[in-house]
Coordinates of C-alpha atoms in Angstrom, one line a residue:
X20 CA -22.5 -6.2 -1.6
X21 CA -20.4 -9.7 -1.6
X22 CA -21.9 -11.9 0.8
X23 CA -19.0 -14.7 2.2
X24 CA -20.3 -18.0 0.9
X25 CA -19.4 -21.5 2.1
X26 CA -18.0 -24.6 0.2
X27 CA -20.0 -27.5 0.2
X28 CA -17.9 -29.4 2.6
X29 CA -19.7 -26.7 5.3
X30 CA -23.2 -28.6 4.6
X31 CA -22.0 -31.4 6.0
X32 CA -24.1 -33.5 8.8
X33 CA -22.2 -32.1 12.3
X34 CA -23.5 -35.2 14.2
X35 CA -22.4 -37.5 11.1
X36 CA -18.6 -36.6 11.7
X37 CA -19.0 -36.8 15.7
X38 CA -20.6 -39.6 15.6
X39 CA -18.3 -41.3 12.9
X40 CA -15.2 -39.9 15.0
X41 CA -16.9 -41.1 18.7
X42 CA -16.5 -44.8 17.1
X43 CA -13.4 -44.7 15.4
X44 CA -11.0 -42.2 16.4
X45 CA -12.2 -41.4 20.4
X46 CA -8.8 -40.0 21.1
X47 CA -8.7 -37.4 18.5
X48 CA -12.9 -36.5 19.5
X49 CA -11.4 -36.0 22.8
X50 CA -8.8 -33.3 21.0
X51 CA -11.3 -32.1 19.4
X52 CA -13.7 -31.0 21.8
X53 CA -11.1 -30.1 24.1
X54 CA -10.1 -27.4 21.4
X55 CA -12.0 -23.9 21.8
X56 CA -12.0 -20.6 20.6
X57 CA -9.8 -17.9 22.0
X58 CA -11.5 -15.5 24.3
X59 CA -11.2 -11.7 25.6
X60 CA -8.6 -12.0 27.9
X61 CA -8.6 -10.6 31.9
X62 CA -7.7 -7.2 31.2
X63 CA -6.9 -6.1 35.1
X64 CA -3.9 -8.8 34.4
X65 CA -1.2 -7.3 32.4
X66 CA 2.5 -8.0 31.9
X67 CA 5.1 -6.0 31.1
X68 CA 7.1 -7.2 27.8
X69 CA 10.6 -6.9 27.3
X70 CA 13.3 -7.6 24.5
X71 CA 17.0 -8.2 24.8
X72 CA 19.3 -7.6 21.4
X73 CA 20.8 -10.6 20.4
X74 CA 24.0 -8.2 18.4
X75 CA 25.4 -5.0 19.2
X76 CA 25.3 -3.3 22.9
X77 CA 23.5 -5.0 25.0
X78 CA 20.5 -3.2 25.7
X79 CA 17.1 -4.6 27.0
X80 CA 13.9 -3.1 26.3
X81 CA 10.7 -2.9 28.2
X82 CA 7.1 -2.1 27.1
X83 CA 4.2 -1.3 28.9
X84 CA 1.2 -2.2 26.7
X85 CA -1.7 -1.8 29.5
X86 CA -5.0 -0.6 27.9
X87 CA -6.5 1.2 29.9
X88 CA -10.1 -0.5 31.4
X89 CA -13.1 2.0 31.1
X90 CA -16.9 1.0 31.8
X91 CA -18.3 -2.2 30.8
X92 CA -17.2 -4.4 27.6
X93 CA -20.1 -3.8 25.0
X94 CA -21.3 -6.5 22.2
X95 CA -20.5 -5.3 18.2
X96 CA -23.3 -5.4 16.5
X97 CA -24.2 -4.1 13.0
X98 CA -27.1 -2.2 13.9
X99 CA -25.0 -0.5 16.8
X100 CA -22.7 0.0 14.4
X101 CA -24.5 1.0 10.9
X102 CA -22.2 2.9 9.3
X103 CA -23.6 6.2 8.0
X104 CA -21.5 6.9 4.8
X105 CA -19.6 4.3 3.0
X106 CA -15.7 4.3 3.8
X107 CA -14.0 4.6 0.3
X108 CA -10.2 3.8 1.0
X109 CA -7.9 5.2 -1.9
X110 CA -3.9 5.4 -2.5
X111 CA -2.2 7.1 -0.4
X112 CA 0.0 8.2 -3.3
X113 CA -2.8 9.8 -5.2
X114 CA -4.0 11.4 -2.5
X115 CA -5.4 15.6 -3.0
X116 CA -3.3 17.8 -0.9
X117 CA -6.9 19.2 0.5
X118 CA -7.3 15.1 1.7
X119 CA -3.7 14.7 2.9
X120 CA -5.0 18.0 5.3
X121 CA -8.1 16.3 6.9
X122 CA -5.3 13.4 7.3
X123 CA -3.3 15.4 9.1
X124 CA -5.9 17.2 10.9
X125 CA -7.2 14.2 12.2
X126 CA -3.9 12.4 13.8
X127 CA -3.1 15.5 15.2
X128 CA -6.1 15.3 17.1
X129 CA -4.9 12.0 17.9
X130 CA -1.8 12.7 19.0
X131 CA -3.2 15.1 21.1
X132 CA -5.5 13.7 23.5
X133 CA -4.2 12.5 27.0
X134 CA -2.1 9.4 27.0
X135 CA -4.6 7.7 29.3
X136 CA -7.7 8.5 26.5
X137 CA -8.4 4.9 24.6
X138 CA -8.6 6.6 21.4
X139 CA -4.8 8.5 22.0
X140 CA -2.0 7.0 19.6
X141 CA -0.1 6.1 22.7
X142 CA -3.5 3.6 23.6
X143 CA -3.7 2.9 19.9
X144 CA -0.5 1.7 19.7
X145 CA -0.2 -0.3 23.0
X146 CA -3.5 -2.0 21.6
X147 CA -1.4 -3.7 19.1
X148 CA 1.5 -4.3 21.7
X149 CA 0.0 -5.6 24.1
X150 CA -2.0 -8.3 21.5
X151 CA 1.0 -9.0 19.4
X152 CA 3.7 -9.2 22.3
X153 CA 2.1 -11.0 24.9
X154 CA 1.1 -8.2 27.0
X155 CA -2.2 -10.5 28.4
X156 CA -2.2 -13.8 28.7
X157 CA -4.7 -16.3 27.1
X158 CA -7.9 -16.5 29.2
X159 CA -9.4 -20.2 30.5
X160 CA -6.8 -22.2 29.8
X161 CA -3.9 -24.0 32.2
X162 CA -0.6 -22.3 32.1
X163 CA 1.0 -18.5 31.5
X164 CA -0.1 -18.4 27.8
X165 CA 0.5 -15.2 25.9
X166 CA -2.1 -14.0 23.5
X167 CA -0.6 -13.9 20.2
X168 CA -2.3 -12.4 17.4
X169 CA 0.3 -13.3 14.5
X170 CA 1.5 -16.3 13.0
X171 CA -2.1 -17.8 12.7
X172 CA -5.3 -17.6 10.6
X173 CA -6.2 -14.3 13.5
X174 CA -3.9 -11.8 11.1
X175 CA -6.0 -11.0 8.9
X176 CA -9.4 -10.7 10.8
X177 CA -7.9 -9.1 14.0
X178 CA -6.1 -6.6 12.0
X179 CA -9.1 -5.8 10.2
X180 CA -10.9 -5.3 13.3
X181 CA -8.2 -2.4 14.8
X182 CA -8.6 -0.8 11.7
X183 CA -11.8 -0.6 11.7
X184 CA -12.2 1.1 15.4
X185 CA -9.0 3.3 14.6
X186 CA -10.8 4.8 11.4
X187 CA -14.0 5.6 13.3
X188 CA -12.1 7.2 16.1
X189 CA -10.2 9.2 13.3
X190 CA -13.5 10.2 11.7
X191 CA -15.0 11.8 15.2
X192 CA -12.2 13.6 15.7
X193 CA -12.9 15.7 12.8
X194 CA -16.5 15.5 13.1
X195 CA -16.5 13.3 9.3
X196 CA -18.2 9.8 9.8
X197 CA -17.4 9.0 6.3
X198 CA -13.6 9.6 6.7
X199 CA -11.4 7.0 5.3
X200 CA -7.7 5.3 5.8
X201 CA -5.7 5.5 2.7
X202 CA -4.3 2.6 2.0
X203 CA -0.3 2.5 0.6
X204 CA -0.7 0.5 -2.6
X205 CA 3.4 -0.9 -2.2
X206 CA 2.5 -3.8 -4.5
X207 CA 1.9 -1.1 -7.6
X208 CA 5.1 -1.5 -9.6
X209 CA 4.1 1.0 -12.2
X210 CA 2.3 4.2 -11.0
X211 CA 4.5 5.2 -7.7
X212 CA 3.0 3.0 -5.1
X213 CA 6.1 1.0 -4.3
X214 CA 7.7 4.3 -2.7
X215 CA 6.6 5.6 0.9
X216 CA 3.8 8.1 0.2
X217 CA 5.4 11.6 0.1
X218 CA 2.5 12.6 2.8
X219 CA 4.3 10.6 5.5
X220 CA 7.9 12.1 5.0
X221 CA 6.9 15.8 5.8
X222 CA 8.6 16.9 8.6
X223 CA 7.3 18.4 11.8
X224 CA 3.2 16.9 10.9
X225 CA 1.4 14.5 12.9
X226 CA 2.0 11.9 9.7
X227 CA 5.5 12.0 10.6
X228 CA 8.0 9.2 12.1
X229 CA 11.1 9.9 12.6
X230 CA 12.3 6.3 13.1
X231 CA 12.5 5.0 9.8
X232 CA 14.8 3.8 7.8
X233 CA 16.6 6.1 5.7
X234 CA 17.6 4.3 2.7
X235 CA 14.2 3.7 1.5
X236 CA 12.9 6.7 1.5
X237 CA 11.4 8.5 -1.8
X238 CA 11.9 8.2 -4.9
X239 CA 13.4 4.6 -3.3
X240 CA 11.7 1.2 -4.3
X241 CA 10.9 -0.3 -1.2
X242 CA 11.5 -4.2 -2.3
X243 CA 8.8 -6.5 -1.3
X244 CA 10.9 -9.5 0.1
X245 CA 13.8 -8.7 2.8
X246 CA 16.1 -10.6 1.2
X247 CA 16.6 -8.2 -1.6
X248 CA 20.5 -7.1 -1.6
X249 CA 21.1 -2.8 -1.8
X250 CA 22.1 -1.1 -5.0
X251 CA 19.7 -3.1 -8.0
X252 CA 18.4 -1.2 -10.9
X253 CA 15.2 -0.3 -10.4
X254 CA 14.2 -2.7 -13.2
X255 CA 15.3 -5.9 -11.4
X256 CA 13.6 -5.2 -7.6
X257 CA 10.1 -4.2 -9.7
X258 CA 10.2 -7.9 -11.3
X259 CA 11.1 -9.3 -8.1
X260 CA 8.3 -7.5 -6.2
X261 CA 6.1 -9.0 -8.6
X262 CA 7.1 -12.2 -8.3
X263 CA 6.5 -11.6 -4.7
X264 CA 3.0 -10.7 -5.2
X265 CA 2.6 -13.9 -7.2
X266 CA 4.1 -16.3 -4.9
X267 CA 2.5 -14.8 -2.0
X268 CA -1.2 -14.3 -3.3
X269 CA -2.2 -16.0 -6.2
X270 CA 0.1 -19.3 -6.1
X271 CA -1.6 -19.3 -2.3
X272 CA -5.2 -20.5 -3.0
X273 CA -6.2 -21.8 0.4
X274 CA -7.0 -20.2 3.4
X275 CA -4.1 -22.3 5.1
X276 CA -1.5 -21.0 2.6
X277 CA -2.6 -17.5 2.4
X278 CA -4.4 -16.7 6.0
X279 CA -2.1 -18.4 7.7
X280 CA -3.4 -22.3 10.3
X281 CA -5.3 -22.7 12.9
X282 CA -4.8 -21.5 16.6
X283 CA -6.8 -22.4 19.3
X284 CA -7.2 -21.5 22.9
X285 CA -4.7 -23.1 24.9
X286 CA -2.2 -23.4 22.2
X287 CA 0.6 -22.1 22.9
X288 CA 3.7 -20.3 20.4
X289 CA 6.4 -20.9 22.8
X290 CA 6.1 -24.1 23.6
X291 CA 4.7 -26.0 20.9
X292 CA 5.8 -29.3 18.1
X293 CA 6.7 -29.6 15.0
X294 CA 3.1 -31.8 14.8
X295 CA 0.9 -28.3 16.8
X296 CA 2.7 -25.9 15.4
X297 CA 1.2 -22.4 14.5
X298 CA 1.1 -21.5 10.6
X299 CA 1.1 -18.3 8.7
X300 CA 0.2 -17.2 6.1
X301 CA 2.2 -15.9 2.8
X302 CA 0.6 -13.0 3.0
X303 CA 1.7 -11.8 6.7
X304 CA 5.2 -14.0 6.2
X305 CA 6.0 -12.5 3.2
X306 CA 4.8 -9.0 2.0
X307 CA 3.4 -7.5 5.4
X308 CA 6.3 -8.7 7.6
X309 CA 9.1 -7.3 4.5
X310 CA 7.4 -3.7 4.9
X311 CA 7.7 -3.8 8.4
X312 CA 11.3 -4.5 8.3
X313 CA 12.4 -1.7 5.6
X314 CA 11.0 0.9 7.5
X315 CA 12.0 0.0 10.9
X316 CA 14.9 2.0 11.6
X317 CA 18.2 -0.4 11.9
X318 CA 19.6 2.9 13.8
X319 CA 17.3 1.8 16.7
X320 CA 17.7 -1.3 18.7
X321 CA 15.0 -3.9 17.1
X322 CA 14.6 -1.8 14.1
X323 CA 12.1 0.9 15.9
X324 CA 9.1 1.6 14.9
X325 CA 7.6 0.2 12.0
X326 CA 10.3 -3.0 12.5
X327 CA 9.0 -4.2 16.0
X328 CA 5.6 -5.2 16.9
X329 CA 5.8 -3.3 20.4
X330 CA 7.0 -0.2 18.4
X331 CA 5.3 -0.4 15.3
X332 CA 1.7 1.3 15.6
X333 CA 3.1 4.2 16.9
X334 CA 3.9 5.3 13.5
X335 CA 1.1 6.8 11.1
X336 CA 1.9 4.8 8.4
X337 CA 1.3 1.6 10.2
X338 CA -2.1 1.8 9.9
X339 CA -2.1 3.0 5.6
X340 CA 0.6 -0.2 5.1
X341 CA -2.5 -3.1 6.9
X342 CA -5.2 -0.9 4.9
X343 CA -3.1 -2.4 1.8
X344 CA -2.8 -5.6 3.9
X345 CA -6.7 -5.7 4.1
X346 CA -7.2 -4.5 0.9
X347 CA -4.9 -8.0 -0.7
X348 CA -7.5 -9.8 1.1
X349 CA -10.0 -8.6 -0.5
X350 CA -8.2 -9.2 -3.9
X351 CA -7.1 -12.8 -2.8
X352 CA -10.9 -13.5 -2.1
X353 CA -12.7 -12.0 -5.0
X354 CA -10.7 -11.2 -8.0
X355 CA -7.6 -14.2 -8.5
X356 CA -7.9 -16.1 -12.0
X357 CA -9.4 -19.4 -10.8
X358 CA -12.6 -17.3 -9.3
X359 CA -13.7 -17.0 -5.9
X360 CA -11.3 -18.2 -3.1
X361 CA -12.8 -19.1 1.0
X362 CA -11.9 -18.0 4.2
X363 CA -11.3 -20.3 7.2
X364 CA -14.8 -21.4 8.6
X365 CA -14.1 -23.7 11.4
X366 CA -15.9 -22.8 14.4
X367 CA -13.0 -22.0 16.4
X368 CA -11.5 -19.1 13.8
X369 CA -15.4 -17.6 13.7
X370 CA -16.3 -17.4 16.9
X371 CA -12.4 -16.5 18.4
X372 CA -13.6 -12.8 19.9
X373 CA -11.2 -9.4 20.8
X374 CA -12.0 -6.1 22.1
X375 CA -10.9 -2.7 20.8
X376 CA -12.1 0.6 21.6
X377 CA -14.7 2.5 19.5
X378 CA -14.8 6.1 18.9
X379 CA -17.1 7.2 22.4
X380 CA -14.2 4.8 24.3
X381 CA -16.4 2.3 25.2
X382 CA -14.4 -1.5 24.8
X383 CA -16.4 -3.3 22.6
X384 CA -16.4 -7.0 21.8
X385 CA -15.8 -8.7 18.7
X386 CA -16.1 -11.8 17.2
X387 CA -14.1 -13.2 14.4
X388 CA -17.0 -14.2 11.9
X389 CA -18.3 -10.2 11.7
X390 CA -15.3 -9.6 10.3
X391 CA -15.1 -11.3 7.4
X392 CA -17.4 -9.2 4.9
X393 CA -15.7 -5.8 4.7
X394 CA -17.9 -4.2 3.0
X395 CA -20.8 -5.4 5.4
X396 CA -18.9 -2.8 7.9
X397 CA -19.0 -0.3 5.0
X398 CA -15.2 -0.6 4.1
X399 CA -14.7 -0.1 0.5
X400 CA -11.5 -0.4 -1.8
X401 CA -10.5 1.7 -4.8
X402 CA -9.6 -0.8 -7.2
X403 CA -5.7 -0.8 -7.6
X404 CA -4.8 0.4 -11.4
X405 CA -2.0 -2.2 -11.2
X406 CA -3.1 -5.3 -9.7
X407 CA -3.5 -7.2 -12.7
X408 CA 0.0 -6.8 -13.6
X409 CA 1.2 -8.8 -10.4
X410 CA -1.9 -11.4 -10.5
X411 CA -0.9 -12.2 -14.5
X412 CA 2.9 -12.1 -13.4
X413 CA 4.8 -14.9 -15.3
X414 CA 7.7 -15.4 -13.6
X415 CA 10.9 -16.9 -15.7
X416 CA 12.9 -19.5 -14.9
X417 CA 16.5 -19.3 -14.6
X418 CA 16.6 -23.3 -15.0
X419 CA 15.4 -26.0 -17.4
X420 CA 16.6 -29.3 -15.8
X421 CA 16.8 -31.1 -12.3
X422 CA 19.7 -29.9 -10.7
X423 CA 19.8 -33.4 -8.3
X424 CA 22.1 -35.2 -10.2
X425 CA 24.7 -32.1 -9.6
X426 CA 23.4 -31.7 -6.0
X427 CA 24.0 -36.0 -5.3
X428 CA 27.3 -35.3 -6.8
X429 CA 28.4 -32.8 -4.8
X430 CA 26.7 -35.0 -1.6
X431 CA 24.3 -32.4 -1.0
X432 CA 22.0 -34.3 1.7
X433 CA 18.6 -36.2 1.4
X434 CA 16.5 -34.6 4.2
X435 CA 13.1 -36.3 5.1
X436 CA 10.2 -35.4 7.2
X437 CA 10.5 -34.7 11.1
X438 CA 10.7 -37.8 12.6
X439 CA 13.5 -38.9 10.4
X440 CA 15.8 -36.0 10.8
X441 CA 17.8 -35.0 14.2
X442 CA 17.8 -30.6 14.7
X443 CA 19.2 -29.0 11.1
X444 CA 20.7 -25.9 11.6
X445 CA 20.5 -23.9 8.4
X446 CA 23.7 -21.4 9.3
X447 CA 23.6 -19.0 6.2
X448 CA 22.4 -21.1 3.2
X449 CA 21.4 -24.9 3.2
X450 CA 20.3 -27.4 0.4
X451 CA 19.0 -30.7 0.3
X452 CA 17.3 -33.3 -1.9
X453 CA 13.8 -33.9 -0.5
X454 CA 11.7 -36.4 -2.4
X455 CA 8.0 -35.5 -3.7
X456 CA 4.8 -37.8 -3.3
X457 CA 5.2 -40.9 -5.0
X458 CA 1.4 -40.9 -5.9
X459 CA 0.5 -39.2 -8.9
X460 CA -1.2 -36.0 -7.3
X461 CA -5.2 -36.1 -7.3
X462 CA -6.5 -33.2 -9.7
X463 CA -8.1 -31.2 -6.5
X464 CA -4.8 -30.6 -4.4
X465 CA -1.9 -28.2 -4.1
X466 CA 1.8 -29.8 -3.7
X467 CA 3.0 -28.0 -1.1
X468 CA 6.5 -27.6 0.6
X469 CA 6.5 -27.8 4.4
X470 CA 9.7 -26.6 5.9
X471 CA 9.1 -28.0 9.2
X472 CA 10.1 -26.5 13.1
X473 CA 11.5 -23.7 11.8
X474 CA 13.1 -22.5 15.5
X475 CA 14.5 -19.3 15.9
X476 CA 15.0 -16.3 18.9
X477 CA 12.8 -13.6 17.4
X478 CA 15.6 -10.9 18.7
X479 CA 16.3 -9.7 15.6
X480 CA 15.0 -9.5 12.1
X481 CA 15.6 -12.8 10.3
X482 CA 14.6 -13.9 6.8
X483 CA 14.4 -17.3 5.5
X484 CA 13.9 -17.6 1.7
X485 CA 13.6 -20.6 0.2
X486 CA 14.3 -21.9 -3.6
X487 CA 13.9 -24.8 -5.7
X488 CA 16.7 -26.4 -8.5
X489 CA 19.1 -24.0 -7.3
X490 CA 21.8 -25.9 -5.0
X491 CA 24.0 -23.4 -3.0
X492 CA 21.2 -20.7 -3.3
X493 CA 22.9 -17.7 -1.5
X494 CA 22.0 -14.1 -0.4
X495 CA 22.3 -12.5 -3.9
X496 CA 20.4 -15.3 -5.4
X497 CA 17.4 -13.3 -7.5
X498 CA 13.9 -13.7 -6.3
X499 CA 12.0 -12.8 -9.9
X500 CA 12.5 -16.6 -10.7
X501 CA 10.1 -19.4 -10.8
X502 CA 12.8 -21.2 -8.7
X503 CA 11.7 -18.5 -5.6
X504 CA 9.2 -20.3 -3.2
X505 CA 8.6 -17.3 -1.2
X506 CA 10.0 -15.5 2.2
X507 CA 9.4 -16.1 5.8
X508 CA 10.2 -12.7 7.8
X509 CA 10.7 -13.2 11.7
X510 CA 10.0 -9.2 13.1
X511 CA 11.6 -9.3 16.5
X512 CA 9.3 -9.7 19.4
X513 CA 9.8 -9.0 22.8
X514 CA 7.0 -11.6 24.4
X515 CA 7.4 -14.7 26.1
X516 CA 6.7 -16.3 22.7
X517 CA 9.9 -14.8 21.4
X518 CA 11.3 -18.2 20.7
X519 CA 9.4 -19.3 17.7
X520 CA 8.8 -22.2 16.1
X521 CA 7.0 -22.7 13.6
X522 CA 6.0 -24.4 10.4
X523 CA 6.6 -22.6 7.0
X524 CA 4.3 -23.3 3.6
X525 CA 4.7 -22.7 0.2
X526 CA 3.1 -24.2 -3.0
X527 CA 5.4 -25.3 -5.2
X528 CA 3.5 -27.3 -7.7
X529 CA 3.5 -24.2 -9.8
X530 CA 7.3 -23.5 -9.6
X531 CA 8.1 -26.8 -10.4
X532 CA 5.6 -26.6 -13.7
X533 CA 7.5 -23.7 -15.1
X534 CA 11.2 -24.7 -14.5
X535 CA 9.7 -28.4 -16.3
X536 CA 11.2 -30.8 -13.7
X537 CA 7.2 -31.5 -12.4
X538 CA 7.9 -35.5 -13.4
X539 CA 10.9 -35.5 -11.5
X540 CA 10.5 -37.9 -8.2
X541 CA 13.2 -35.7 -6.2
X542 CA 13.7 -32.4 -6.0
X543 CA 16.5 -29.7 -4.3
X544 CA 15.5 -27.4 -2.0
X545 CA 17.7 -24.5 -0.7
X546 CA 17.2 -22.0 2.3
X547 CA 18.9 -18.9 3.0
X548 CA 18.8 -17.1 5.7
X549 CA 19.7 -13.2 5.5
X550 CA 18.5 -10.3 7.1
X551 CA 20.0 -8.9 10.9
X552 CA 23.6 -9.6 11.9
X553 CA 25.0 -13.2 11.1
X554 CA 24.6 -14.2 14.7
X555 CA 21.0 -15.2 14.3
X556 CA 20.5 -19.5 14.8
X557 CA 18.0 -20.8 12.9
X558 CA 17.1 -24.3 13.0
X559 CA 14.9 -26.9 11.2
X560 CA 13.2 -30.2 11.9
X561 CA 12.8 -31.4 8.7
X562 CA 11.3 -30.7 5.2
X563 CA 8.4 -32.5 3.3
X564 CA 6.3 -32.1 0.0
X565 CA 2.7 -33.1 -0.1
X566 CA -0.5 -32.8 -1.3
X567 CA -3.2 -30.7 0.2
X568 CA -6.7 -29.5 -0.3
X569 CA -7.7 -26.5 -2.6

């Protein structure tokens, strides 16, 4: 079994720092302690969420999210817990037809208890709902603060966590307590992974949604970034879903980057600076968030299910696209080229706790740091038989000088960090010249892009892809370049946290490597936004390129 392991910066003294901080820096000890981990919110206090569409009729939508409150909460704990047969989870795609039965068997079930029964798909689904569209509101802190699950280093662990519940519930059903999720392996560009597993688009079974999206169904490549225009050759969207793996897990090396930033209690989405803001991560930016859009069905208002975090659980293959989710995790942590990568271990991510429901309905409580060895909770992997083809991608580049010269010519705009700039709205495409750290960059740090207050009503899908050395960058620009940084997906919300804003991340040290401009002292940057109707607003506060820790 892999045991988590800490770097050696977690040996260091506790009462050292404090007591190095309570002389020199009092007013940032004072932030510090103030800062806490988030907590099991009051359950008998639930709002109802709503979304208005920002194009087309207009309609507003309401969700009730309650969970229902049964008994007392219990404490997790691996002995309670033990699991009696390992959980193996496989592709969904290779999947025996006598499998794909117990699959079905089991959501049927499912779909058949009482709406009021915690371990129902209607309670399943509001669980997610109600966490990840403000449906409670943040527990011992000043202020209406909606509990937001998303767009902070709680993705990964918190998703891992409802998975983990909704499995076991599964397994009871069908009296199997080693029953396993399949996971839908949409990063495998070679053996039928990147389709929708065939076992979800049989009509009339309990594996069946039908608010999806009907242009991606099988044999259909479903592309990996949302930015990817209709029609391309199958050829062309493979290499740019690789290249999408690559920028998203392997050039991502730190926690920050991948997992996504800190988020503490008190902190709050909808109301926060360009200095506080939340982070994601590439992983749940880029790749999760693009699934969940070419699902969705655009014949619904906010894309319905799969496209809409109120909507979204309520489809069966919700829970097979995080098993993948989970599963990159795993791959991100254990098995990239430059060895063994670290999760977040500040006190405030380990001991954040949640509650779910277990298979006998009792609400159990969670904590954060028991999440973070999946294999300690007897969740297992199948290797994926392409992996190594995205993790040793090698992405081309479509350029081999600077292209600032062209962009000062043409009075493309120098564009500094936040303080210097006023609002920037980015409209459908935007370039500027953004200079790189004059310092020659240490051996032990990542140069990283930082587009800065990203601000945008989260009423409709909207995605922001960002380039480097390719001035005027537009919506059919390729993304199987090394000039791609990556893809920030916004999936509509309809919580009080709606209007986000937000700091986006990529590494770009490698991007700049391969195109050969990595001596160059400026650089051009270009965003595009794409995705939804054109009526979407999306403003910046600045953009900035520095180093940061490994």
């Amino acid at each position: 079994m892999r045991k988590p392991t800490t770097t050696p910066a977690d040996n260091v003294s506790v009462q050292s720092i404090t007591s190095f901080f309570f002389c020199c820096f009092p007013v940032i000890l004072f932030a510090l302690v103030q800062a806490s981990p988030i907590q099991i919110p009051d359950l008998t206090k639930c709002q109802v969420a709503s979304a208005s569409s920002a194009s087309g009729p207009p309609v507003t939508l309401y969700f009730n999210c309650c969970l229902p409150i049964i008994g007392p909460i219990v404490d997790f704990s691996f002995e309670k817990y033990k699991p009696i047969r390992k959980h193996i989870r496989r592709p969904a795609h290779t999947a025996s037809e006598e499998y794909i039965a117990k699959y079905m068997k089991a959501y049927e079930l499912m779909r058949a208890l009482p709406d009021t029964d915690p371990r129902s798909l209607k309670v399943q689904a509001n669980i997610h709902c109600s966490f990840c569209n403000g449906g409670y509101l943040q527990a011992g802190v000043n202020g209406d603060i909606p509990l937001q699950v998303h767009f902070s280093w709680f993705f990964l662990p918190w998703h891992r966590w409802y998975l983990y519940f909704h499995e076991r519930i599964l397994g009871s059903l069908i009296g199997d307590p080693g029953f396993s999720l399949l996971y839908w392996e949409w990063d495998d560009q070679v053996y039928g992974g990147n389709q929708i597993p065939e076992m979800y688009t049989r009509v009339n079974t309990s594996l069946y949604d039908e608010k999806r999206r009907v242009e991606v169904q099988p044999p259909t490549i479903v592309p990996l970034a949302a930015s990817t225009p209709a029609n391309l050759s199958a050829s062309i969207v493979i290499n740019q879903n690789l290249n999408n793996m690559y920028q998203s897990v392997v050039t991502a090396s730190t926690a920050t980057l991948f997992m996504g930033g800190a988020m503490r209690a008190g902190e709050d989405l909808s109301n926060s600076t360009v200095i506080n803001n939340p982070l994601g991560g590439s992983l749940e930016n880029g790749l999760h968030s693009a699934i969940h859009y070419y699902v969705g069905d655009p014949r619904t208002q906010l894309l319905q299910n799969m496209g809409n975090f109120g909507t979204a659980a309520r489809d069966p293959i919700f829970y097979s696209h995080h098993s993948n989710v989970d599963r990159l995790w795993e791959v991100w942590r254990f098995n990239m080229p430059d060895g063994e990568r670290f999760d977040h271990t500040d006190p405030d991510f380990l001991n954040a706790e949640f509650v779910f429901y277990d298979e006998n309905a009792n609400m159990v409580r969670v904590k954060v740091s028991d999440a973070l060895d999946g294999e300690k909770l007897g969740v297992y992997y199948k290797k994926g038989r392409s992996d190594n083809l995205w993790i040793n991608y090698s992405p081309p580049a479509s350029t081999n000088e600077s292209a600032v010269p062209v962009a000062v010519a043409a009075g493309v705009p120098f564009v500094g960090e936040e303080r210097l700039n006023g609002t920037i709205t980015i409209g459908t495409n935007f370039s500027a010249i953004v200079r790189r750290p004059s310092e020659k960059k240490p051996s032990k740090k990542l140069e990283v892009l930082n587009i800065q207050g990203v601000q945008v009503a989260r009423e409709e899908f909207v995605a922001l892809v960002a380039f480097v050395n390719i001035p005027w960058a537009g919506e059919s620009t390729a993304t199987n370049s090394a000039e791609y940084l990556g893809t920030f997906n916004i999936v509509p919300s309809a919580d009080k946290s709606k209007h986000l804003n937000v700091n986006v991340k990529y590494e770009i040290g490698d991007n700049l490597k391969r195109i050969g401009i990595n001596e160059e002292d400026e650089v051009v940057i270009s965003l595009v936004v794409t995705g939804g109707s054109t009526n979407a607003t999306l403003t910046i506060q600045g953009l900035k390129i520095d180093y940061e820790d490994q």
